[in-house]
mmCIF file of C-alpha atoms in Angstrom:
data_model
loop_
_atom_site.group_PDB
_atom_site.id
_atom_site.type_symbol
_atom_site.label_atom_id
_atom_site.label_comp_id
_atom_site.label_asym_id
_atom_site.label_seq_id
_atom_site.Cartn_x
_atom_site.Cartn_y
_atom_site.Cartn_z
ATOM 1 C CA UNK A 1 -0.175 -26.600 37.395
ATOM 2 C CA UNK A 2 0.802 -24.520 34.333
ATOM 3 C CA UNK A 3 -1.449 -21.769 33.014
ATOM 4 C CA UNK A 4 -3.227 -22.958 29.876
ATOM 5 C CA UNK A 5 -3.068 -20.324 27.143
ATOM 6 C CA UNK A 6 -4.791 -20.322 23.766
ATOM 7 C CA UNK A 7 -3.228 -18.189 21.040
ATOM 8 C CA UNK A 8 -5.977 -17.232 18.573
ATOM 9 C CA UNK A 9 -4.611 -16.018 15.259
ATOM 10 C CA UNK A 10 -5.736 -15.856 11.653
ATOM 11 C CA UNK A 11 -3.007 -18.038 10.118
ATOM 12 C CA UNK A 12 0.058 -19.880 11.379
ATOM 13 C CA UNK A 13 3.302 -21.301 10.065
ATOM 14 C CA UNK A 14 4.119 -22.371 7.369
ATOM 15 C CA UNK A 15 2.138 -19.329 6.198
ATOM 16 C CA UNK A 16 4.671 -16.486 6.015
ATOM 17 C CA UNK A 17 3.828 -13.108 7.514
ATOM 18 C CA UNK A 18 4.824 -10.821 10.356
ATOM 19 C CA UNK A 19 1.940 -11.716 12.684
ATOM 20 C CA UNK A 20 2.310 -15.424 11.977
ATOM 21 C CA UNK A 21 6.012 -15.348 12.809
ATOM 22 C CA UNK A 22 5.417 -13.428 16.036
ATOM 23 C CA UNK A 23 2.743 -15.861 17.217
ATOM 24 C CA UNK A 24 5.074 -18.746 16.431
ATOM 25 C CA UNK A 25 7.970 -17.155 18.348
ATOM 26 C CA UNK A 26 5.718 -16.436 21.315
ATOM 27 C CA UNK A 27 4.087 -19.873 21.354
ATOM 28 C CA UNK A 28 7.304 -21.839 21.021
ATOM 29 C CA UNK A 29 9.102 -19.632 23.531
ATOM 30 C CA UNK A 30 6.359 -20.033 26.133
ATOM 31 C CA UNK A 31 6.152 -23.755 25.446
ATOM 32 C CA UNK A 32 9.688 -24.060 26.809
ATOM 33 C CA UNK A 33 8.570 -22.474 30.100
ATOM 34 C CA UNK A 34 7.084 -24.956 32.582
ATOM 35 C CA UNK A 35 4.756 -22.242 33.923
ATOM 36 C CA UNK A 36 2.731 -22.270 30.703
ATOM 37 C CA UNK A 37 0.862 -24.740 28.521
ATOM 38 C CA UNK A 38 0.337 -23.097 25.129
ATOM 39 C CA UNK A 39 -1.721 -24.125 22.137
ATOM 40 C CA UNK A 40 -2.742 -22.328 18.904
ATOM 41 C CA UNK A 41 -6.083 -21.984 17.135
ATOM 42 C CA UNK A 42 -5.987 -20.668 13.571
ATOM 43 C CA UNK A 43 -7.627 -21.198 10.182
ATOM 44 C CA UNK A 44 -6.370 -22.973 7.077
ATOM 45 C CA UNK A 45 -5.840 -20.599 4.155
ATOM 46 C CA UNK A 46 -8.033 -23.012 2.195
ATOM 47 C CA UNK A 47 -9.192 -26.595 2.540
ATOM 48 C CA UNK A 48 -9.668 -29.153 5.283
ATOM 49 C CA UNK A 49 -8.939 -28.634 8.939
ATOM 50 C CA UNK A 50 -6.149 -30.388 10.809
ATOM 51 C CA UNK A 51 -4.585 -30.901 14.218
ATOM 52 C CA UNK A 52 -0.834 -31.232 14.525
ATOM 53 C CA UNK A 53 2.139 -30.591 16.775
ATOM 54 C CA UNK A 54 4.574 -28.011 15.364
ATOM 55 C CA UNK A 55 7.856 -27.688 17.265
ATOM 56 C CA UNK A 56 6.129 -28.888 20.411
ATOM 57 C CA UNK A 57 3.096 -26.590 20.078
ATOM 58 C CA UNK A 58 -0.371 -28.136 19.514
ATOM 59 C CA UNK A 59 -1.987 -26.361 16.561
ATOM 60 C CA UNK A 60 -5.627 -26.668 15.538
ATOM 61 C CA UNK A 61 -6.279 -25.376 12.019
ATOM 62 C CA UNK A 62 -9.969 -24.934 11.184
ATOM 63 C CA UNK A 63 -11.243 -25.800 7.721
ATOM 64 C CA UNK A 64 -11.696 -22.856 5.371
ATOM 65 C CA UNK A 65 -13.401 -22.010 2.082
ATOM 66 C CA UNK A 66 -10.617 -19.525 1.344
ATOM 67 C CA UNK A 67 -9.813 -15.909 2.178
ATOM 68 C CA UNK A 68 -12.024 -12.948 1.243
ATOM 69 C CA UNK A 69 -11.106 -9.318 2.021
ATOM 70 C CA UNK A 70 -8.215 -10.617 4.106
ATOM 71 C CA UNK A 71 -10.414 -12.824 6.311
ATOM 72 C CA UNK A 72 -10.650 -16.629 6.174
ATOM 73 C CA UNK A 73 -14.150 -17.947 5.520
ATOM 74 C CA UNK A 74 -14.793 -20.739 8.000
ATOM 75 C CA UNK A 75 -17.810 -22.166 9.789
ATOM 76 C CA UNK A 76 -15.931 -24.891 11.627
ATOM 77 C CA UNK A 77 -13.797 -22.231 13.341
ATOM 78 C CA UNK A 78 -16.739 -21.394 15.612
ATOM 79 C CA UNK A 79 -17.011 -24.990 16.819
ATOM 80 C CA UNK A 80 -13.238 -25.290 17.188
ATOM 81 C CA UNK A 81 -13.162 -22.022 19.125
ATOM 82 C CA UNK A 82 -15.897 -23.116 21.521
ATOM 83 C CA UNK A 83 -14.135 -26.416 22.173
ATOM 84 C CA UNK A 84 -10.664 -24.891 22.549
ATOM 85 C CA UNK A 85 -11.590 -22.087 24.956
ATOM 86 C CA UNK A 86 -13.273 -24.534 27.330
ATOM 87 C CA UNK A 87 -9.864 -26.088 28.039
ATOM 88 C CA UNK A 88 -7.783 -22.977 28.821
ATOM 89 C CA UNK A 89 -7.316 -20.257 31.440
ATOM 90 C CA UNK A 90 -6.338 -17.385 29.135
ATOM 91 C CA UNK A 91 -7.416 -16.536 25.585
ATOM 92 C CA UNK A 92 -4.828 -14.446 23.759
ATOM 93 C CA UNK A 93 -6.334 -12.827 20.653
ATOM 94 C CA UNK A 94 -4.174 -11.399 17.871
ATOM 95 C CA UNK A 95 -6.221 -8.627 16.307
ATOM 96 C CA UNK A 96 -7.474 -7.621 13.856
ATOM 97 C CA UNK A 97 -9.064 -11.021 13.211
ATOM 98 C CA UNK A 98 -12.828 -10.477 12.706
ATOM 99 C CA UNK A 99 -13.685 -14.178 12.638
ATOM 100 C CA UNK A 100 -12.249 -14.681 16.128
ATOM 101 C CA UNK A 101 -13.889 -11.488 17.364
ATOM 102 C CA UNK A 102 -17.281 -12.746 16.185
ATOM 103 C CA UNK A 103 -16.682 -16.156 17.770
ATOM 104 C CA UNK A 104 -15.930 -14.492 21.097
ATOM 105 C CA UNK A 105 -19.031 -12.282 20.788
ATOM 106 C CA UNK A 106 -21.344 -15.235 20.159
ATOM 107 C CA UNK A 107 -19.990 -17.532 22.878
ATOM 108 C CA UNK A 108 -18.716 -15.039 25.497
ATOM 109 C CA UNK A 109 -16.473 -17.542 27.322
ATOM 110 C CA UNK A 110 -15.751 -16.554 30.913
ATOM 111 C CA UNK A 111 -11.995 -16.584 30.571
ATOM 112 C CA UNK A 112 -9.199 -14.089 31.091
ATOM 113 C CA UNK A 113 -8.501 -12.224 27.856
ATOM 114 C CA UNK A 114 -5.415 -10.530 26.463
ATOM 115 C CA UNK A 115 -5.433 -8.846 23.064
ATOM 116 C CA UNK A 116 -2.325 -8.104 21.042
ATOM 117 C CA UNK A 117 -3.357 -5.276 18.752
ATOM 118 C CA UNK A 118 -1.142 -5.505 15.679
ATOM 119 C CA UNK A 119 -2.701 -2.813 13.490
ATOM 120 C CA UNK A 120 -5.790 -0.812 12.660
ATOM 121 C CA UNK A 121 -7.883 -2.105 9.776
ATOM 122 C CA UNK A 122 -6.774 -0.171 6.699
ATOM 123 C CA UNK A 123 -7.755 -1.731 3.385
ATOM 124 C CA UNK A 124 -11.231 -2.832 4.507
ATOM 125 C CA UNK A 125 -11.908 0.319 6.534
ATOM 126 C CA UNK A 126 -15.186 0.889 4.660
ATOM 127 C CA UNK A 127 -16.467 -2.232 6.451
ATOM 128 C CA UNK A 128 -15.076 -1.181 9.844
ATOM 129 C CA UNK A 129 -18.319 0.450 11.095
ATOM 130 C CA UNK A 130 -19.955 -2.990 10.856
ATOM 131 C CA UNK A 131 -17.099 -4.665 12.709
ATOM 132 C CA UNK A 132 -16.506 -1.939 15.290
ATOM 133 C CA UNK A 133 -19.207 -2.942 17.845
ATOM 134 C CA UNK A 134 -17.906 -6.515 17.980
ATOM 135 C CA UNK A 135 -14.269 -5.428 18.296
ATOM 136 C CA UNK A 136 -15.063 -2.886 21.011
ATOM 137 C CA UNK A 137 -17.001 -5.521 22.919
ATOM 138 C CA UNK A 138 -13.929 -7.776 22.914
ATOM 139 C CA UNK A 139 -11.590 -4.941 23.891
ATOM 140 C CA UNK A 140 -13.867 -3.968 26.789
ATOM 141 C CA UNK A 141 -13.733 -7.563 28.031
ATOM 142 C CA UNK A 142 -9.942 -7.778 27.781
ATOM 143 C CA UNK A 143 -7.842 -7.441 30.917
ATOM 144 C CA UNK A 144 -4.997 -5.959 28.893
ATOM 145 C CA UNK A 145 -4.502 -4.728 25.338
ATOM 146 C CA UNK A 146 -0.950 -4.825 24.007
ATOM 147 C CA UNK A 147 -0.209 -2.549 21.050
ATOM 148 C CA UNK A 148 2.928 -3.649 19.234
ATOM 149 C CA UNK A 149 4.577 -0.247 19.636
ATOM 150 C CA UNK A 150 4.143 3.058 21.487
ATOM 151 C CA UNK A 151 3.503 4.611 18.068
ATOM 152 C CA UNK A 152 0.484 2.394 17.436
ATOM 153 C CA UNK A 153 -0.765 3.233 20.920
ATOM 154 C CA UNK A 154 -0.625 6.953 20.135
ATOM 155 C CA UNK A 155 -2.139 7.024 16.629
ATOM 156 C CA UNK A 156 -4.840 4.330 16.793
ATOM 157 C CA UNK A 157 -8.294 5.847 17.240
ATOM 158 C CA UNK A 158 -9.567 2.453 18.375
ATOM 159 C CA UNK A 159 -7.023 2.145 21.174
ATOM 160 C CA UNK A 160 -7.677 5.703 22.348
ATOM 161 C CA UNK A 161 -10.938 4.436 23.874
ATOM 162 C CA UNK A 162 -9.110 2.058 26.238
ATOM 163 C CA UNK A 163 -6.126 3.971 27.688
ATOM 164 C CA UNK A 164 -6.248 2.235 31.082
ATOM 165 C CA UNK A 165 -5.860 -1.224 29.503
ATOM 166 C CA UNK A 166 -2.891 -0.510 27.250
ATOM 167 C CA UNK A 167 0.401 -2.306 27.870
ATOM 168 C CA UNK A 168 2.600 -1.830 24.771
ATOM 169 C CA UNK A 169 4.928 -4.757 24.068
ATOM 170 C CA UNK A 170 7.153 -4.295 20.987
ATOM 171 C CA UNK A 171 7.495 -7.246 18.651
ATOM 172 C CA UNK A 172 10.653 -9.315 18.833
ATOM 173 C CA UNK A 173 12.671 -11.825 16.834
ATOM 174 C CA UNK A 174 15.514 -14.248 17.698
ATOM 175 C CA UNK A 175 18.297 -11.721 17.088
ATOM 176 C CA UNK A 176 21.189 -14.166 17.256
ATOM 177 C CA UNK A 177 19.750 -16.064 14.309
ATOM 178 C CA UNK A 178 20.420 -13.002 12.130
ATOM 179 C CA UNK A 179 23.528 -11.613 13.820
ATOM 180 C CA UNK A 180 25.588 -14.829 13.884
ATOM 181 C CA UNK A 181 26.077 -17.025 10.833
ATOM 182 C CA UNK A 182 26.243 -20.807 11.050
ATOM 183 C CA UNK A 183 28.393 -23.040 8.867
ATOM 184 C CA UNK A 184 25.348 -23.615 6.654
ATOM 185 C CA UNK A 185 24.892 -19.853 6.240
ATOM 186 C CA UNK A 186 28.553 -19.358 5.342
ATOM 187 C CA UNK A 187 28.310 -22.074 2.699
ATOM 188 C CA UNK A 188 25.237 -20.413 1.187
ATOM 189 C CA UNK A 189 26.934 -17.018 1.378
ATOM 190 C CA UNK A 190 29.858 -18.415 -0.602
ATOM 191 C CA UNK A 191 27.495 -19.789 -3.250
ATOM 192 C CA UNK A 192 25.709 -16.433 -3.540
ATOM 193 C CA UNK A 193 29.016 -14.599 -4.044
ATOM 194 C CA UNK A 194 30.092 -17.157 -6.616
ATOM 195 C CA UNK A 195 26.804 -16.881 -8.492
ATOM 196 C CA UNK A 196 26.208 -13.126 -8.416
ATOM 197 C CA UNK A 197 29.661 -11.581 -8.075
ATOM 198 C CA UNK A 198 30.817 -8.598 -6.059
ATOM 199 C CA UNK A 199 27.753 -6.342 -5.996
ATOM 200 C CA UNK A 200 26.760 -3.886 -4.626
ATOM 201 C CA UNK A 201 23.496 -5.536 -3.577
ATOM 202 C CA UNK A 202 20.362 -3.990 -2.105
ATOM 203 C CA UNK A 203 17.862 -6.228 -0.341
ATOM 204 C CA UNK A 204 14.070 -6.182 -0.209
ATOM 205 C CA UNK A 205 12.293 -8.903 1.781
ATOM 206 C CA UNK A 206 8.610 -9.685 2.119
ATOM 207 C CA UNK A 207 5.448 -10.731 0.380
ATOM 208 C CA UNK A 208 4.509 -8.788 -2.786
ATOM 209 C CA UNK A 209 1.480 -7.248 -1.055
ATOM 210 C CA UNK A 210 -0.204 -4.103 -2.397
ATOM 211 C CA UNK A 211 1.219 -1.906 0.370
ATOM 212 C CA UNK A 212 4.871 -2.973 0.042
ATOM 213 C CA UNK A 213 5.718 -0.309 -2.552
ATOM 214 C CA UNK A 214 7.462 -2.606 -5.033
ATOM 215 C CA UNK A 215 6.356 -0.557 -8.104
ATOM 216 C CA UNK A 216 7.796 2.572 -6.448
ATOM 217 C CA UNK A 217 11.028 0.711 -5.757
ATOM 218 C CA UNK A 218 11.299 -0.425 -9.374
ATOM 219 C CA UNK A 219 10.814 3.142 -10.616
ATOM 220 C CA UNK A 220 13.421 4.465 -8.191
ATOM 221 C CA UNK A 221 15.862 1.759 -9.265
ATOM 222 C CA UNK A 222 16.092 2.869 -12.904
ATOM 223 C CA UNK A 223 19.753 3.477 -13.725
ATOM 224 C CA UNK A 224 20.981 2.573 -10.228
ATOM 225 C CA UNK A 225 24.442 0.926 -10.460
ATOM 226 C CA UNK A 226 23.571 -2.017 -8.207
ATOM 227 C CA UNK A 227 21.478 -5.168 -8.128
ATOM 228 C CA UNK A 228 18.244 -5.536 -6.209
ATOM 229 C CA UNK A 229 17.524 -8.829 -4.446
ATOM 230 C CA UNK A 230 13.817 -9.487 -3.905
ATOM 231 C CA UNK A 231 13.793 -12.053 -1.124
ATOM 232 C CA UNK A 232 10.663 -14.182 -1.122
ATOM 233 C CA UNK A 233 9.387 -12.756 -4.418
ATOM 234 C CA UNK A 234 9.047 -14.547 -7.774
ATOM 235 C CA UNK A 235 9.000 -12.911 -11.209
ATOM 236 C CA UNK A 236 5.381 -13.957 -11.677
ATOM 237 C CA UNK A 237 4.369 -11.997 -8.559
ATOM 238 C CA UNK A 238 5.073 -8.528 -9.959
ATOM 239 C CA UNK A 239 5.037 -6.391 -13.098
ATOM 240 C CA UNK A 240 8.646 -5.762 -14.110
ATOM 241 C CA UNK A 241 9.703 -2.659 -16.086
ATOM 242 C CA UNK A 242 12.113 -3.692 -18.833
ATOM 243 C CA UNK A 243 14.593 -0.980 -17.796
ATOM 244 C CA UNK A 244 15.298 -2.597 -14.420
ATOM 245 C CA UNK A 245 14.843 -6.285 -15.232
ATOM 246 C CA UNK A 246 18.589 -6.989 -15.763
ATOM 247 C CA UNK A 247 19.360 -5.654 -12.278
ATOM 248 C CA UNK A 248 16.792 -7.742 -10.407
ATOM 249 C CA UNK A 249 17.377 -11.012 -8.561
ATOM 250 C CA UNK A 250 14.223 -12.941 -7.633
ATOM 251 C CA UNK A 251 14.810 -15.611 -5.011
ATOM 252 C CA UNK A 252 11.291 -17.045 -4.882
ATOM 253 C CA UNK A 253 10.441 -18.810 -1.658
ATOM 254 C CA UNK A 254 13.425 -19.132 0.688
ATOM 255 C CA UNK A 255 13.449 -21.359 3.757
ATOM 256 C CA UNK A 256 13.376 -19.625 7.116
ATOM 257 C CA UNK A 257 16.682 -21.297 7.913
ATOM 258 C CA UNK A 258 18.442 -19.690 4.930
ATOM 259 C CA UNK A 259 17.184 -16.107 5.380
ATOM 260 C CA UNK A 260 20.167 -14.782 7.402
ATOM 261 C CA UNK A 261 22.644 -15.555 4.615
ATOM 262 C CA UNK A 262 20.822 -13.206 2.239
ATOM 263 C CA UNK A 263 20.886 -10.375 4.777
ATOM 264 C CA UNK A 264 24.644 -10.779 5.224
ATOM 265 C CA UNK A 265 25.109 -10.891 1.457
ATOM 266 C CA UNK A 266 23.513 -7.456 0.955
ATOM 267 C CA UNK A 267 24.976 -3.982 1.502
ATOM 268 C CA UNK A 268 21.784 -2.404 2.840
ATOM 269 C CA UNK A 269 18.053 -2.983 3.124
ATOM 270 C CA UNK A 270 15.036 -1.169 1.697
ATOM 271 C CA UNK A 271 11.415 -1.232 2.896
ATOM 272 C CA UNK A 272 9.540 1.109 0.502
ATOM 273 C CA UNK A 273 6.028 0.516 1.902
ATOM 274 C CA UNK A 274 3.401 3.027 0.818
ATOM 275 C CA UNK A 275 0.354 2.269 3.003
ATOM 276 C CA UNK A 276 -0.300 2.158 6.775
ATOM 277 C CA UNK A 277 -1.102 -1.540 6.416
ATOM 278 C CA UNK A 278 2.651 -1.833 7.045
ATOM 279 C CA UNK A 279 2.200 -1.413 10.777
ATOM 280 C CA UNK A 280 5.638 -2.438 12.048
ATOM 281 C CA UNK A 281 7.962 -3.818 9.378
ATOM 282 C CA UNK A 282 9.497 -6.724 11.263
ATOM 283 C CA UNK A 283 11.917 -7.372 8.395
ATOM 284 C CA UNK A 284 13.662 -4.141 9.394
ATOM 285 C CA UNK A 285 14.651 -5.752 12.690
ATOM 286 C CA UNK A 286 16.076 -8.752 10.843
ATOM 287 C CA UNK A 287 18.135 -6.409 8.678
ATOM 288 C CA UNK A 288 19.322 -4.342 11.645
ATOM 289 C CA UNK A 289 20.317 -7.468 13.585
ATOM 290 C CA UNK A 290 22.414 -8.492 10.573
ATOM 291 C CA UNK A 291 24.107 -5.082 10.580
ATOM 292 C CA UNK A 292 22.347 -3.569 7.575
ATOM 293 C CA UNK A 293 21.362 0.100 7.276
ATOM 294 C CA UNK A 294 17.668 0.475 6.421
ATOM 295 C CA UNK A 295 15.821 2.751 4.028
ATOM 296 C CA UNK A 296 12.176 2.972 5.081
ATOM 297 C CA UNK A 297 9.229 5.323 4.658
ATOM 298 C CA UNK A 298 7.608 7.959 6.877
ATOM 299 C CA UNK A 299 4.353 6.104 7.411
ATOM 300 C CA UNK A 300 2.185 7.121 10.388
ATOM 301 C CA UNK A 301 2.942 3.718 11.912
ATOM 302 C CA UNK A 302 5.816 2.108 13.801
ATOM 303 C CA UNK A 303 7.878 1.664 10.620
ATOM 304 C CA UNK A 304 10.035 4.830 11.017
ATOM 305 C CA UNK A 305 10.171 4.244 14.788
ATOM 306 C CA UNK A 306 11.755 0.818 14.365
ATOM 307 C CA UNK A 307 14.529 2.128 12.101
ATOM 308 C CA UNK A 308 15.202 5.810 12.738
ATOM 309 C CA UNK A 309 16.143 8.445 10.201
ATOM 310 C CA UNK A 310 19.831 9.393 10.263
ATOM 311 C CA UNK A 311 20.483 6.885 13.058
ATOM 312 C CA UNK A 312 20.014 3.406 11.625
ATOM 313 C CA UNK A 313 19.311 4.443 8.040
ATOM 314 C CA UNK A 314 17.275 6.903 6.003
ATOM 315 C CA UNK A 315 13.538 7.617 5.904
ATOM 316 C CA UNK A 316 11.751 8.949 2.817
ATOM 317 C CA UNK A 317 8.189 9.942 1.999
ATOM 318 C CA UNK A 318 5.980 6.987 1.000
ATOM 319 C CA UNK A 319 5.597 6.682 -2.761
ATOM 320 C CA UNK A 320 8.160 9.409 -3.507
ATOM 321 C CA UNK A 321 10.323 7.949 -6.275
ATOM 322 C CA UNK A 322 12.919 10.738 -6.325
ATOM 323 C CA UNK A 323 13.442 10.661 -2.540
ATOM 324 C CA UNK A 324 13.786 6.888 -2.546
ATOM 325 C CA UNK A 325 16.233 7.041 -5.431
ATOM 326 C CA UNK A 326 18.245 9.726 -3.633
ATOM 327 C CA UNK A 327 18.430 7.660 -0.443
ATOM 328 C CA UNK A 328 19.606 4.591 -2.379
ATOM 329 C CA UNK A 329 22.329 6.613 -4.119
ATOM 330 C CA UNK A 330 23.391 8.178 -0.809
ATOM 331 C CA UNK A 331 23.990 4.806 0.816
ATOM 332 C CA UNK A 332 25.630 3.407 -2.311
ATOM 333 C CA UNK A 333 28.147 6.244 -2.541
ATOM 334 C CA UNK A 334 28.909 6.814 1.160
ATOM 335 C CA UNK A 335 30.409 3.650 2.691
ATOM 336 C CA UNK A 336 31.393 5.415 5.929
ATOM 337 C CA UNK A 337 27.785 6.506 6.442
ATOM 338 C CA UNK A 338 26.680 2.912 5.846
ATOM 339 C CA UNK A 339 29.139 1.701 8.467
ATOM 340 C CA UNK A 340 27.894 4.260 10.991
ATOM 341 C CA UNK A 341 24.252 3.322 10.397
ATOM 342 C CA UNK A 342 25.116 -0.387 10.567
ATOM 343 C CA UNK A 343 26.732 -0.009 13.987
ATOM 344 C CA UNK A 344 23.723 1.857 15.398
ATOM 345 C CA UNK A 345 21.336 -0.603 13.745
ATOM 346 C CA UNK A 346 22.916 -3.558 15.564
ATOM 347 C CA UNK A 347 22.518 -1.746 18.879
ATOM 348 C CA UNK A 348 18.915 -0.704 18.267
ATOM 349 C CA UNK A 349 17.946 -4.221 17.190
ATOM 350 C CA UNK A 350 18.464 -5.309 20.806
ATOM 351 C CA UNK A 351 15.212 -3.518 21.699
ATOM 352 C CA UNK A 352 13.333 -6.044 19.586
ATOM 353 C CA UNK A 353 14.425 -9.428 20.912
ATOM 354 C CA UNK A 354 12.001 -12.335 21.127
ATOM 355 C CA UNK A 355 13.361 -13.167 24.598
ATOM 356 C CA UNK A 356 12.245 -9.773 25.881
ATOM 357 C CA UNK A 357 8.867 -10.034 24.162
ATOM 358 C CA UNK A 358 8.226 -13.508 25.588
ATOM 359 C CA UNK A 359 9.283 -12.389 29.074
ATOM 360 C CA UNK A 360 6.952 -9.376 28.938
ATOM 361 C CA UNK A 361 3.983 -11.524 27.942
ATOM 362 C CA UNK A 362 4.811 -14.104 30.616
ATOM 363 C CA UNK A 363 4.634 -11.358 33.247
ATOM 364 C CA UNK A 364 1.337 -10.155 31.798
ATOM 365 C CA UNK A 365 -0.173 -13.655 31.940
ATOM 366 C CA UNK A 366 0.910 -14.211 35.540
ATOM 367 C CA UNK A 367 -0.450 -10.828 36.624
ATOM 368 C CA UNK A 368 -3.964 -12.049 35.768
ATOM 369 C CA UNK A 369 -4.001 -14.550 38.653
#
């Protein structure tokens, strides 16, 4: 009989975010393995609850009043949690998710627990002392805690209290999706070239969150002889300086299926994040798999570990406009350096495959019994 596993996460596809994509990859990958029976419990970003099957994975979405301080407000989640955990062998929490932590604390189900620890709480850290006892209670009950990188394992003060439980498992994506173009991608690539011309093009991808460093990027881009593609961003999402407006391309929402074409259209990638809330930067792996050099920032997180300075791209100080501008100009004017970084980037991307991530978690699950 397959092991029944409940993935407990804040939000789930079609909501776009790094954690949401990882949970989807993990759930769908495990669903294809006869040893496991996987289902997902999450919260609606707002509105009524629902139950549905998404790509073969049963998903229960609890009703929500909305999101406050990054956390969904839901009462029905507690009832859904109690019902869902009664039917499974393993509860896999994706933290930080205070609502789920509180639900576990109140009900204390006698189940095997694994926690994937995606990041420390950054923006709401003033509230962390209130949350800390509940989180530590969950982490003490967990059989294993999986930080998403060795870097997170080393710098997180929270994780330092549980060294014997730590089993770092780096995040992974379906690399072939970004390294090999389909006929559909080639058609879209042709349309992009026809519409925007020869370039050069620099790519940013992600939500316009406060920590992404988009204002810094705009300042650094003044006078740069290239065009900046903001993948997944609309003009209404950001404040645009008039000096750079003519050089910006806003794609708005792009389907997951079409993403690879934009990576192959660009000359290199930039992730100018300014705050440690950027814990990993999964979009870097997408860029590297597509053969793009990466400019990132020296955050005290896994970001500069994923793409390494002078190996797969360049790393600059967070929020430093002149350094970011210099790195952009360096890659624009040195095509041989870009080619060297691109080659190394493709190789390093292999460390972050979803197949490896899924296999590592499968071994972790089976080791519990």
